[in-house]
Structures are given as C-alpha cells and as structure tokens.
Coordinates of C-alpha atoms in Angstrom, one line a residue:
X1 CA -80.6 229.4 49.2
X2 CA -76.8 229.1 49.5
X3 CA -76.4 232.0 47.1
X4 CA -78.7 234.2 49.2
X5 CA -76.7 233.4 52.3
X6 CA -73.5 234.2 50.5
X7 CA -74.8 237.5 49.3
X8 CA -75.8 238.4 52.9
X9 CA -72.4 237.5 54.2
X10 CA -70.7 239.5 51.5
X11 CA -72.8 242.5 52.3
X12 CA -72.2 242.1 56.0
X13 CA -68.4 241.8 55.9
X14 CA -67.8 244.4 53.3
X15 CA -67.5 247.0 56.0
X16 CA -64.9 245.0 58.0
X17 CA -62.5 243.7 55.3
X18 CA -60.6 245.2 52.5
X19 CA -61.9 245.0 48.9
X20 CA -59.3 242.3 48.0
X21 CA -60.4 240.1 50.8
X22 CA -64.0 240.5 49.9
X23 CA -63.3 239.5 46.3
X24 CA -61.4 236.4 47.4
X25 CA -64.2 235.3 49.7
X26 CA -66.8 235.9 47.0
X27 CA -64.9 233.7 44.6
X28 CA -64.7 230.9 47.3
X29 CA -68.4 231.1 48.0
X30 CA -69.1 231.1 44.2
X31 CA -67.0 227.9 43.7
X32 CA -68.8 226.3 46.6
X33 CA -72.2 227.2 45.1
X34 CA -71.0 225.8 41.7
X35 CA -70.0 222.5 43.2
X36 CA -73.2 222.2 45.1
X37 CA -75.2 222.9 41.9
X38 CA -73.2 220.3 40.0
X39 CA -73.9 217.6 42.6
X40 CA -77.6 218.5 42.4
X41 CA -77.7 218.3 38.6
X42 CA -75.9 215.0 38.5
X43 CA -78.3 213.5 41.1
X44 CA -81.3 214.9 39.1
X45 CA -79.8 213.4 35.9
X46 CA -79.4 210.0 37.4
X47 CA -82.9 210.0 38.6
X48 CA -84.1 211.1 35.1
X49 CA -82.0 208.3 33.5
X50 CA -83.4 205.7 35.8
X51 CA -87.0 206.9 35.1
X52 CA -86.2 207.0 31.4
X53 CA -84.8 203.4 31.5
X54 CA -87.9 202.2 33.4
X55 CA -90.2 203.8 30.8
X56 CA -88.1 202.3 28.0
X57 CA -88.2 198.8 29.4
X58 CA -91.9 199.0 30.0
X59 CA -92.4 200.3 26.4
X60 CA -90.2 197.5 25.0
X61 CA -92.2 194.9 27.0
X62 CA -95.5 196.3 25.7
X63 CA -94.1 196.3 22.2
X64 CA -92.9 192.6 22.6
X65 CA -96.3 191.6 24.0
X66 CA -98.1 193.2 21.2
X67 CA -95.7 191.7 18.6
X68 CA -96.3 188.2 20.2
X69 CA -100.0 188.8 20.2
X70 CA -99.9 189.7 16.5
X71 CA -97.8 186.6 15.8
X72 CA -100.1 184.3 17.7
X73 CA -103.1 185.8 16.0
X74 CA -101.4 185.3 12.6
X75 CA -100.6 181.7 13.5
X76 CA -104.0 181.1 14.9
X77 CA -105.6 182.5 11.7
X78 CA -103.3 180.3 9.6
X79 CA -104.3 177.2 11.6
X80 CA -108.0 178.2 11.5
X81 CA -107.6 178.7 7.7
X82 CA -105.9 175.3 7.2
X83 CA -108.5 173.6 9.4
X84 CA -111.3 175.2 7.5
X85 CA -109.7 174.3 4.2
X86 CA -109.3 170.7 5.3
X87 CA -113.0 170.6 6.5
X88 CA -114.2 172.0 3.2
X89 CA -112.0 169.5 1.3
X90 CA -113.5 166.6 3.3
X91 CA -117.0 167.9 2.7
X92 CA -116.3 168.1 -1.0
X93 CA -114.9 164.6 -1.1
X94 CA -117.9 163.3 0.8
X95 CA -120.4 164.9 -1.6
X96 CA -118.6 163.6 -4.6
X97 CA -118.4 160.1 -3.1
X98 CA -122.1 160.2 -2.2
X99 CA -123.0 161.2 -5.7
X100 CA -120.9 158.4 -7.2
X101 CA -122.5 155.8 -4.9
X102 CA -126.0 157.0 -5.6
X103 CA -125.4 156.9 -9.3
X104 CA -124.0 153.4 -9.1
X105 CA -126.9 152.2 -7.1
X106 CA -129.4 153.6 -9.5
X107 CA -127.7 152.0 -12.5
X108 CA -127.3 148.7 -10.6
X109 CA -131.0 148.7 -9.8
X110 CA -131.9 149.2 -13.4
X111 CA -129.6 146.3 -14.4
X112 CA -131.0 144.1 -11.6
X113 CA -134.6 144.6 -12.7
X114 CA -133.6 143.7 -16.3
X115 CA -131.8 140.6 -15.0
X116 CA -135.0 139.6 -13.1
X117 CA -137.1 139.8 -16.2
X118 CA -134.6 137.5 -18.0
X119 CA -134.1 135.1 -15.2
X120 CA -136.9 132.8 -16.2
X121 CA -135.5 132.3 -19.7
X122 CA -135.0 128.6 -20.4
X123 CA -131.4 129.0 -21.6
X124 CA -130.4 130.9 -18.4
X125 CA -132.2 128.3 -16.2
X126 CA -130.4 125.4 -18.0
X127 CA -126.9 127.0 -17.8
X128 CA -127.0 128.6 -14.4
X129 CA -124.4 126.7 -12.3
X130 CA -125.9 127.1 -8.9
X131 CA -128.5 124.9 -7.2
X132 CA -130.4 128.0 -6.0
X133 CA -132.2 129.5 -9.0
X134 CA -131.0 132.8 -10.3
X135 CA -134.5 134.3 -9.9
X136 CA -134.3 133.6 -6.1
X137 CA -131.0 135.3 -5.7
X138 CA -132.0 138.3 -7.9
X139 CA -135.3 138.7 -6.0
X140 CA -133.5 138.7 -2.7
X141 CA -131.1 141.4 -3.9
X142 CA -134.1 143.5 -5.1
X143 CA -135.3 143.4 -1.5
X144 CA -131.9 144.3 -0.2
X145 CA -131.7 147.3 -2.4
X146 CA -135.1 148.5 -1.1
X147 CA -134.5 147.9 2.6
X148 CA -130.8 147.7 3.3
X149 CA -128.5 150.6 3.8
X150 CA -125.6 148.7 2.3
X151 CA -126.0 146.0 -0.4
X152 CA -124.7 142.6 0.9
X153 CA -121.7 140.9 -0.8
X154 CA -122.5 137.5 -2.2
X155 CA -119.9 134.9 -1.3
X156 CA -119.7 131.4 -3.0
X157 CA -117.0 128.8 -2.4
X158 CA -115.7 125.8 -4.4
X159 CA -113.9 123.4 -2.0
X160 CA -111.3 120.9 -3.4
X161 CA -113.3 117.9 -1.9
X162 CA -116.0 117.9 -4.5
X163 CA -116.1 114.6 -6.3
X164 CA -116.2 115.3 -10.0
X165 CA -118.6 112.9 -11.9
X166 CA -116.1 112.0 -14.6
X167 CA -113.1 111.7 -12.2
X168 CA -114.5 110.3 -8.9
X169 CA -111.0 109.8 -7.5
X170 CA -109.6 113.2 -8.4
X171 CA -109.8 114.4 -4.8
X172 CA -109.2 111.1 -3.0
X173 CA -108.0 111.7 0.5
X174 CA -109.7 115.1 0.8
X175 CA -113.3 114.0 1.1
X176 CA -113.5 115.4 4.6
X177 CA -112.6 119.0 3.6
X178 CA -115.7 120.2 2.0
X179 CA -118.1 120.2 5.0
X180 CA -115.4 121.5 7.4
X181 CA -114.6 124.3 5.1
X182 CA -118.2 125.3 4.6
X183 CA -118.8 125.3 8.4
X184 CA -115.6 127.3 9.1
X185 CA -116.6 130.1 6.7
X186 CA -120.2 130.0 7.9
X187 CA -118.9 130.5 11.5
X188 CA -116.6 133.3 10.3
X189 CA -119.4 135.1 8.5
X190 CA -121.0 135.7 11.9
X191 CA -118.7 138.8 12.0
X192 CA -120.3 139.9 8.7
X193 CA -124.0 138.9 9.3
X194 CA -126.6 139.3 6.5
X195 CA -128.7 141.4 9.0
X196 CA -125.8 143.9 9.6
X197 CA -126.4 147.5 8.6
X198 CA -122.6 148.0 8.2
X199 CA -121.0 144.9 6.7
X200 CA -123.7 142.5 5.4
X201 CA -122.5 139.3 3.6
X202 CA -124.8 136.7 2.0
X203 CA -122.9 133.4 2.3
X204 CA -124.1 131.0 -0.4
X205 CA -121.7 128.2 0.5
X206 CA -120.8 125.5 -2.1
X207 CA -124.0 125.8 -3.9
X208 CA -123.0 124.3 -7.2
X209 CA -125.5 122.4 -9.3
X210 CA -122.9 120.4 -11.1
X211 CA -119.7 119.3 -9.4
X212 CA -117.8 119.8 -12.6
X213 CA -118.9 123.4 -13.0
X214 CA -115.8 125.3 -11.8
X215 CA -113.1 127.6 -13.0
X216 CA -113.3 130.6 -15.3
X217 CA -116.2 129.2 -17.3
X218 CA -118.5 128.9 -14.3
X219 CA -117.5 132.4 -13.2
X220 CA -118.3 133.9 -16.6
X221 CA -121.8 132.2 -16.5
X222 CA -122.4 133.5 -13.0
X223 CA -121.4 137.0 -14.0
X224 CA -123.6 137.0 -17.1
X225 CA -126.7 136.5 -14.9
X226 CA -125.6 138.2 -11.6
X227 CA -123.5 141.1 -12.9
X228 CA -125.7 143.6 -10.9
X229 CA -124.8 141.8 -7.7
X230 CA -121.4 142.2 -6.0
X231 CA -120.0 138.7 -5.9
X232 CA -116.9 136.8 -4.7
X233 CA -116.1 133.2 -5.6
X234 CA -113.3 131.3 -3.8
X235 CA -112.0 128.2 -5.5
X236 CA -109.4 125.8 -4.0
X237 CA -107.6 123.0 -5.9
X238 CA -105.1 120.3 -5.0
X239 CA -102.5 120.1 -7.9
X240 CA -100.0 117.4 -7.0
X241 CA -98.0 118.7 -4.0
X242 CA -99.5 122.2 -4.3
X243 CA -102.6 123.7 -2.8
X244 CA -103.9 126.5 -4.9
X245 CA -106.6 129.1 -4.1
X246 CA -108.3 131.2 -6.8
X247 CA -110.2 134.4 -6.3
X248 CA -112.9 135.4 -8.7
X249 CA -115.7 138.0 -8.6
X250 CA -116.9 141.4 -9.6
X251 CA -118.3 144.6 -8.2
X252 CA -121.6 146.1 -9.2
X253 CA -121.7 147.1 -12.9
X254 CA -118.3 145.6 -13.7
X255 CA -118.3 144.4 -17.2
X256 CA -115.7 141.7 -16.9
X257 CA -115.2 139.5 -13.9
X258 CA -111.7 138.9 -12.6
X259 CA -110.3 135.4 -12.0
X260 CA -106.8 135.0 -10.6
X261 CA -104.7 132.7 -8.5
X262 CA -104.0 134.4 -5.2
X263 CA -102.3 131.7 -3.1
X264 CA -100.1 128.7 -3.8
X265 CA -98.9 126.6 -0.8
X266 CA -97.2 123.2 -0.9
X267 CA -99.5 121.1 1.3
X268 CA -96.4 119.5 2.8
X269 CA -95.6 122.8 4.4
X270 CA -99.0 122.7 6.1
X271 CA -99.0 119.0 7.2
X272 CA -95.4 118.2 7.8
X273 CA -95.0 120.6 10.8
X274 CA -98.2 119.1 12.2
X275 CA -96.8 115.6 11.7
X276 CA -93.6 116.6 13.5
X277 CA -95.7 118.0 16.4
X278 CA -97.7 114.8 16.7
X279 CA -94.5 112.7 16.5
X280 CA -92.9 114.7 19.3
X281 CA -96.0 114.3 21.5
X282 CA -96.0 110.5 20.7
X283 CA -92.3 110.3 21.7
X284 CA -93.0 111.7 25.1
X285 CA -96.0 109.5 25.6
X286 CA -94.1 106.5 24.2
X287 CA -91.4 106.9 26.9
X288 CA -94.0 106.8 29.6
X289 CA -95.4 103.5 28.1
X290 CA -91.9 102.0 27.9
X291 CA -91.4 102.8 31.6
X292 CA -94.6 100.8 32.3
X293 CA -93.2 97.8 30.4
X294 CA -95.2 98.0 27.2
X295 CA -93.7 95.9 24.3
X296 CA -92.5 97.4 21.0
X297 CA -95.2 95.6 19.1
X298 CA -97.8 97.2 21.4
X299 CA -96.2 100.6 20.8
X300 CA -96.2 100.2 17.0
X301 CA -99.8 99.2 17.1
X302 CA -100.8 102.1 19.3
X303 CA -98.6 104.6 17.6
X304 CA -99.8 104.0 14.1
X305 CA -98.5 106.7 11.7
X306 CA -97.1 108.6 14.7
X307 CA -94.7 105.7 15.3
X308 CA -93.5 105.8 11.7
X309 CA -93.3 109.6 11.7
X310 CA -91.2 109.4 14.9
X311 CA -88.6 107.4 13.0
X312 CA -88.6 110.0 10.2
X313 CA -88.4 112.8 12.7
X314 CA -85.4 111.3 14.4
X315 CA -83.7 110.8 11.0
X316 CA -84.4 114.4 10.2
X317 CA -82.9 115.5 13.6
X318 CA -79.8 113.4 13.0
X319 CA -79.3 114.9 9.6
X320 CA -79.8 118.4 10.9
X321 CA -77.2 117.7 13.6
X322 CA -74.7 116.9 10.9
X323 CA -75.7 119.7 8.5
X324 CA -77.5 117.4 6.0
X325 CA -81.1 118.3 6.6
X326 CA -81.6 120.2 3.3
X327 CA -80.5 117.3 1.1
X328 CA -83.4 114.9 1.7
X329 CA -87.1 114.9 1.2
X330 CA -88.6 113.5 4.4
X331 CA -91.9 111.8 3.5
X332 CA -94.0 112.0 6.6
X333 CA -97.2 109.9 6.7
X334 CA -100.1 112.2 6.6
X335 CA -102.9 109.9 5.5
X336 CA -104.9 109.8 8.7
X337 CA -108.1 111.8 9.1
X338 CA -106.5 114.1 11.6
X339 CA -104.2 115.5 8.9
X340 CA -107.1 116.0 6.6
X341 CA -108.8 117.9 9.4
X342 CA -105.7 120.0 9.9
X343 CA -105.5 120.7 6.2
X344 CA -109.2 121.7 6.2
X345 CA -108.5 124.0 9.1
X346 CA -105.7 125.7 7.2
X347 CA -107.8 126.0 4.1
X348 CA -110.6 127.5 6.3
X349 CA -108.2 130.1 7.7
X350 CA -107.1 131.1 4.2
X351 CA -110.7 131.3 3.0
X352 CA -111.8 133.3 6.0
X353 CA -109.0 135.8 5.5
X354 CA -109.9 136.2 1.8
X355 CA -113.6 136.6 2.6
X356 CA -112.7 139.2 5.2
X357 CA -110.4 141.0 2.9
X358 CA -113.0 141.2 0.1
X359 CA -115.8 142.1 2.4
X360 CA -113.7 144.9 4.0
X361 CA -112.7 146.2 0.6
X362 CA -116.2 146.2 -0.7
X363 CA -117.9 147.9 2.2
X364 CA -115.1 150.4 2.6
X365 CA -115.2 151.3 -1.1
X366 CA -119.0 151.8 -1.0
X367 CA -119.7 153.1 2.5
X368 CA -116.4 154.1 4.2
X369 CA -117.0 151.3 6.8
X370 CA -113.8 150.6 8.7
X371 CA -112.3 147.1 8.0
X372 CA -113.3 144.4 10.5
X373 CA -110.6 141.7 9.6
X374 CA -107.6 143.4 11.3
X375 CA -109.1 142.9 14.8
X376 CA -109.9 139.3 13.9
X377 CA -106.4 138.4 12.7
X378 CA -104.8 137.3 16.0
X379 CA -107.5 134.7 16.6
X380 CA -107.3 133.5 13.0
X381 CA -103.6 133.2 12.6
X382 CA -102.8 131.6 16.0
X383 CA -103.8 128.2 14.5
X384 CA -101.5 128.4 11.5
X385 CA -99.1 125.4 11.8
X386 CA -95.8 127.2 11.0
X387 CA -94.3 130.6 11.4
X388 CA -93.3 130.7 7.7
X389 CA -96.9 130.2 6.6
X390 CA -98.0 132.8 9.1
X391 CA -95.5 135.3 7.8
X392 CA -96.7 134.6 4.2
X393 CA -100.3 135.2 5.1
X394 CA -99.5 138.4 7.0
X395 CA -97.6 139.7 4.0
X396 CA -100.5 139.0 1.7
X397 CA -103.0 140.7 4.1
X398 CA -100.8 143.8 4.6
X399 CA -100.2 144.1 0.9
X400 CA -104.0 143.9 0.2
X401 CA -104.8 146.6 2.7
X402 CA -102.0 148.9 1.6
X403 CA -103.2 148.7 -2.0
X404 CA -106.7 149.5 -0.8
X405 CA -105.6 152.4 1.3
X406 CA -103.4 153.8 -1.4
X407 CA -106.3 153.7 -3.9
X408 CA -108.7 155.3 -1.4
X409 CA -106.1 157.9 -0.6
X410 CA -106.8 159.6 -3.9
X411 CA -110.4 160.6 -3.0
X412 CA -110.7 160.0 0.7
X413 CA -107.2 160.7 2.2
X414 CA -108.5 161.9 5.6
X415 CA -109.5 158.3 6.5
X416 CA -106.2 156.7 5.8
X417 CA -104.0 157.6 8.9
X418 CA -106.5 156.0 11.3
X419 CA -106.9 152.9 9.1
X420 CA -103.2 152.3 9.1
X421 CA -103.1 152.6 12.9
X422 CA -105.9 150.1 13.2
X423 CA -104.0 147.7 11.0
X424 CA -100.8 148.3 13.1
X425 CA -102.6 147.6 16.3
X426 CA -103.8 144.3 14.9
X427 CA -100.3 143.3 13.7
X428 CA -98.7 144.3 17.1
X429 CA -100.0 141.0 18.6
X430 CA -97.4 139.0 16.5
X431 CA -93.8 138.5 17.7
X432 CA -92.5 140.3 14.6
X433 CA -93.2 143.9 15.4
X434 CA -91.8 145.2 12.1
X435 CA -95.1 144.7 10.3
X436 CA -96.9 146.9 12.8
X437 CA -94.1 149.5 12.9
X438 CA -94.2 149.9 9.1
X439 CA -98.0 150.6 9.3
X440 CA -97.4 153.3 12.0
X441 CA -94.8 155.0 9.8
X442 CA -97.2 154.9 6.8
X443 CA -99.9 156.4 9.0
X444 CA -97.7 159.3 10.1
X445 CA -96.5 160.0 6.6
X446 CA -100.0 160.3 5.3
X447 CA -101.0 162.4 8.3
X448 CA -98.1 164.8 7.5
X449 CA -99.0 164.9 3.8
X450 CA -102.5 166.0 4.8
X451 CA -100.9 168.9 6.6
X452 CA -98.5 169.8 3.7
X453 CA -95.5 168.8 5.8
X454 CA -94.2 166.2 3.2
X455 CA -94.8 166.1 -0.6
X456 CA -95.1 162.4 -1.0
X457 CA -94.4 159.2 0.9
X458 CA -91.9 157.9 -1.7
X459 CA -89.7 160.9 -1.2
X460 CA -89.5 160.5 2.5
X461 CA -87.4 157.7 4.2
X462 CA -86.9 158.9 7.7
X463 CA -87.0 156.7 10.8
X464 CA -89.8 156.5 13.3
X465 CA -88.1 159.1 15.6
X466 CA -87.8 161.7 12.9
X467 CA -91.4 161.1 11.9
X468 CA -92.6 161.6 15.5
X469 CA -90.6 164.8 15.8
X470 CA -92.3 166.1 12.6
X471 CA -95.6 165.2 14.2
X472 CA -94.9 167.2 17.3
X473 CA -94.1 170.3 15.2
X474 CA -97.3 169.9 13.2
X475 CA -99.9 168.8 15.7
X476 CA -102.8 171.0 17.0
X477 CA -105.3 170.6 19.8
X478 CA -107.7 169.0 17.4
X479 CA -105.4 166.0 16.8
X480 CA -105.8 164.6 20.3
X481 CA -107.8 161.5 19.2
X482 CA -105.3 160.6 16.5
X483 CA -102.4 161.0 19.0
X484 CA -104.1 158.8 21.6
X485 CA -104.4 156.0 19.0
X486 CA -100.8 156.6 17.9
X487 CA -99.6 156.3 21.5
X488 CA -101.5 153.1 21.9
X489 CA -99.8 151.7 18.9
X490 CA -96.4 152.8 20.0
X491 CA -96.9 151.1 23.4
X492 CA -98.1 147.9 21.6
X493 CA -94.8 147.6 19.6
X494 CA -92.6 148.4 22.6
X495 CA -91.8 152.0 21.5
X496 CA -93.4 153.7 24.6
X497 CA -90.3 155.8 25.2
X498 CA -91.6 158.1 22.5
X499 CA -95.0 158.7 24.2
X500 CA -93.6 161.3 26.6
X501 CA -92.4 163.5 23.6
X502 CA -95.9 163.4 22.1
X503 CA -97.5 164.0 25.5
X504 CA -95.3 167.1 26.2
X505 CA -95.9 168.5 22.7
X506 CA -99.7 168.1 23.1
X507 CA -99.6 169.7 26.5
X508 CA -97.7 172.6 25.1
X509 CA -100.2 173.0 22.3
X510 CA -103.1 172.9 24.7
X511 CA -101.4 175.5 27.0
X512 CA -100.7 177.8 24.0
X513 CA -104.3 177.4 22.8
X514 CA -105.6 178.3 26.2
X515 CA -103.3 181.3 26.4
X516 CA -104.5 182.5 23.0
X517 CA -108.1 182.1 24.0
X518 CA -107.5 184.1 27.2
X519 CA -105.6 186.8 25.3
X520 CA -108.5 187.0 22.8
X521 CA -110.9 187.2 25.6
X522 CA -109.0 190.1 27.2
X523 CA -108.8 191.8 23.9
X524 CA -112.5 191.6 23.5
X525 CA -113.0 192.9 27.0
X526 CA -110.7 195.8 26.3
X527 CA -112.4 196.6 23.0
X528 CA -115.8 196.6 24.8
X529 CA -114.4 198.9 27.5
X530 CA -113.1 201.3 24.9
X531 CA -116.5 201.3 23.2
X532 CA -118.2 202.1 26.5
X533 CA -115.8 205.0 27.2
X534 CA -116.4 206.3 23.7
X535 CA -120.1 206.1 24.2
X536 CA -119.9 207.9 27.5
X537 CA -117.7 210.7 25.9
X538 CA -120.3 211.1 23.2
X539 CA -123.0 211.4 25.7
X540 CA -121.1 214.1 27.6
X541 CA -120.7 216.1 24.4

C-alpha cells in the first residue's frame, strides 16, 4: 500500500520538479518502504518463533508423557511378572509339600496298622513301659488318622519326684513336684487341646508302669512300639546341685529316636532368689512386729527359715557392700514346702515351654500352622524367679524358632517374614528389646531376599534404618498387610519414628498404582475411540 502511494506521488510530482529531484524523492520513499518491510518481517518472524516454541514445548511434553507412560508400563509389567512368578513358586512349593505330607501319612498308616497287629504280642505287652497298653494308644491314633485333619502329638513326661523302687530316697525333698508338674502341663495343654483341628496334643502325663523305667532305654522301647506316632518325652532329673531336663522323641517314620539334654540349671539359681525375696518380706514384717513389742524368741519361732535366711541375706548384703560377695557360697535354707512348690513351678514353666516348642515345630512342619507359644510367652515367663534365668530361657526359645524357620525357609520361604514378626511382637513385652529387634531385622532380610534385593542374610549386616530404607524401595501395594504388622512391631520396641517413612512410601506406591490404573483406563478408552472412528470410516467407504 505504501508502495502504491509512493508511485502515485512520483507520477504526480514529475511534472513540477526536475528529474534530479524526482530521483532523490524516489530513493527516500524506497528507503522508507524498505524499513517498513523490515519491521513487518521481524514482527512476523517473532510471532513465528513464538508459535514454533509453543509447538516444540507441547511436542516435548507429549514425548515425555509418552516416555513416562512406557516406563511405567515396563515397571508395571516387571512387577506383575515378579508377582506372578512368586505366586507360581508358592503354588509349586505348596503342591510339593502336600505331596510329601500325603505320602508320609500313607506310609505312617501302613506302619500303624502293622503295629496294631503286633501290639498283643506277649513280649511287647511285658516290656511296654507305660501303664496304658500299647494297643489302646495305637487304636486311638488309628481313629485320629481317620477323623482328624492333623495327627495329634503324643506328650509324655517323667518328673524327678518319682520314687524309684530300689532307691526310695533318691528324690527326697522333691516328693511334691510330680503332681504339680503334671497339673501345670495339663493346664498348659488347654492351648493345644486334643479336639483342636489345628494344634492337637494328646497329653499322656507321667504314665509309667515302672518308676525305674526311664532314660534312653525306656525311650527306645517306646519307639519300637509307637514309631508310627509322633511322640515327645520330657524327663527331668536332680543331679546334686543341678537340675537337668532331657528331651526325647521322634516324628512319624523316624527310624531312630533322639534323646538329648536340653537344659541344665543349678537349682540354687532358682530357689535362692526366692529365698532372698521371702527374707526381704520377712524383714519388713519383722520390723512391724518389733514395733509391737514382740520378743526375739517369738520372732525366731514365727520366722522359721525366713529368720535364718534373713541373717544370711544381711551377711550377703554386707559382703556386697565391701566387694566380697563373689567369694562366699551363701547356703540359704530352702527345705520348706514353699520352696519345693516354687521349684515345681519353675520346672512346670520349662516343661510348658518345651511342650509348646515341640508342638509348634511339629504342627508347623506338617500343616504350616503358625506357632502358638510366642503369644503365650509373656504370661509364662513373668513367674521366672530371676532375670538371668529368664534371659536364658528366652535365648533357648529364640534359638529353637530360628532353627525351625531357617529349615522351613528352604521349601516354604514365603511364610518366614510373618513368623519372625510374630516372634518379635511376643518378645517386645520384655524389658530387653534387643531380642525383638533382631527378629524384626531377620524378617526384613528374608522379605528382601524373596524380592531378590539381597543375596543372603549372612552377607548383609546393615542396621535397622538401612533395612527399612531398602523396604521402602522394594515395597508394592500388595505388601500392605506385612507393613502393618511391621509397623506394629516397630511401635512395640520403641522405634515408631520409622513408621512415618514406611507410611509415606506406601502412600506413594498407592498413588502411583492409582495413577497407572487411570492411565491404563484412559489408554483403553482412547483405543476404543480409535476403533470406533476406524469402523465409521470403513462404513463411509
């Protein structure tokens, strides 16, 4: 438009100005037109560059979204594959274990029927060491095999209070133990009732025909007749200052029974702390009697052994004050019946723990039934007379379960993380939280091994925080139940500060899973829309 106007002016003024003037004016107008065109081109170029940048950013965003979608799909497929592989592995393990158990039951039943046929043999009847005839026990287990989902574990005990015919004074001072021990275990076996479909136990008690039939010989005779029946025999002895407990028994089809000493405790470690407690209680009561004017003769008469033990306690306290307590053997008087009752109670606790351990081991090995004893431990151990004895028993219990779980981890590893947490939750009730913390760490390590995050427990020695960080990087939305139990254990041992880290990681996984589900849903909708458009286009053609 500017150029047309300039041409018109040039044409109009050519008649009034000289040719030189006209040329100069033409050049000026041409320069004006060039500058105007340059401004216009620069403005158009800026608009084009802005539009191009907008298109480029939009394209990059779409490319990034598509890349992220592909990456999420790849990760999701990997997680789905790992989950599917784990599920298939578990199914394979379960089928193998079911086949092993079915085969074992079939062979055991054949062996049981053979034993029933031989049970009436005169030689077997004469040598069988129990009062209950072998035929009665074998017939009962035939019924159990026909009607019970799980075969009961047979439990027999041999208390130290039995008076041997040839040595009637061998257990003098312990004649009150037998009945209390039998009753204590009978009460404990209510948690493993014979009628249970999960953890049945047949408690036979101290059913010995002859009081001198004990030890390895008696176990061998029992095994010869009852080898098709899973059996545990607990035998306790008093040997001088030592209290010994032996564990014997066999599982179905085991050719050789085991017989081993599992616990040795100086009975003084059991009774002397109790004697000190009674002496301290008597000292307080004694002061009240003195304030009322009671004579020393009256106090000695009323105090009995507590009065004598108070003198020994004060002597021990004086020696401790001067640093000489470890150089003297303080002989507290523990002859009264109340001390025998206390010893019987401690023996009962030990026997109950062993019965629970063996019952849990048996039913877990044959039916994957979760152990019952861990939840009963706080109530059992609260009556142990000293902290050192309690620590010793806890150590034995933990060692037993760890060996069981390590053995089961070879063919049923998926069960182990939860079992360690159950044990940790039980141990968290004790003042020493280190026992529970170790079980939590074992649980996490096995959990990580199942997800191929660590090669073996022995190679890994990280702390709890490092293990929890590894958990947060490996967890999925399907691990919620395990994480809830893990958080409960952390709270129980005073490590609740780590719960927030796990909670945030789980929320992040849930949000990511939800986003992936929504993206997959949108992808399916878009694919369906494209199919509809293609169908419409085909119809138009």
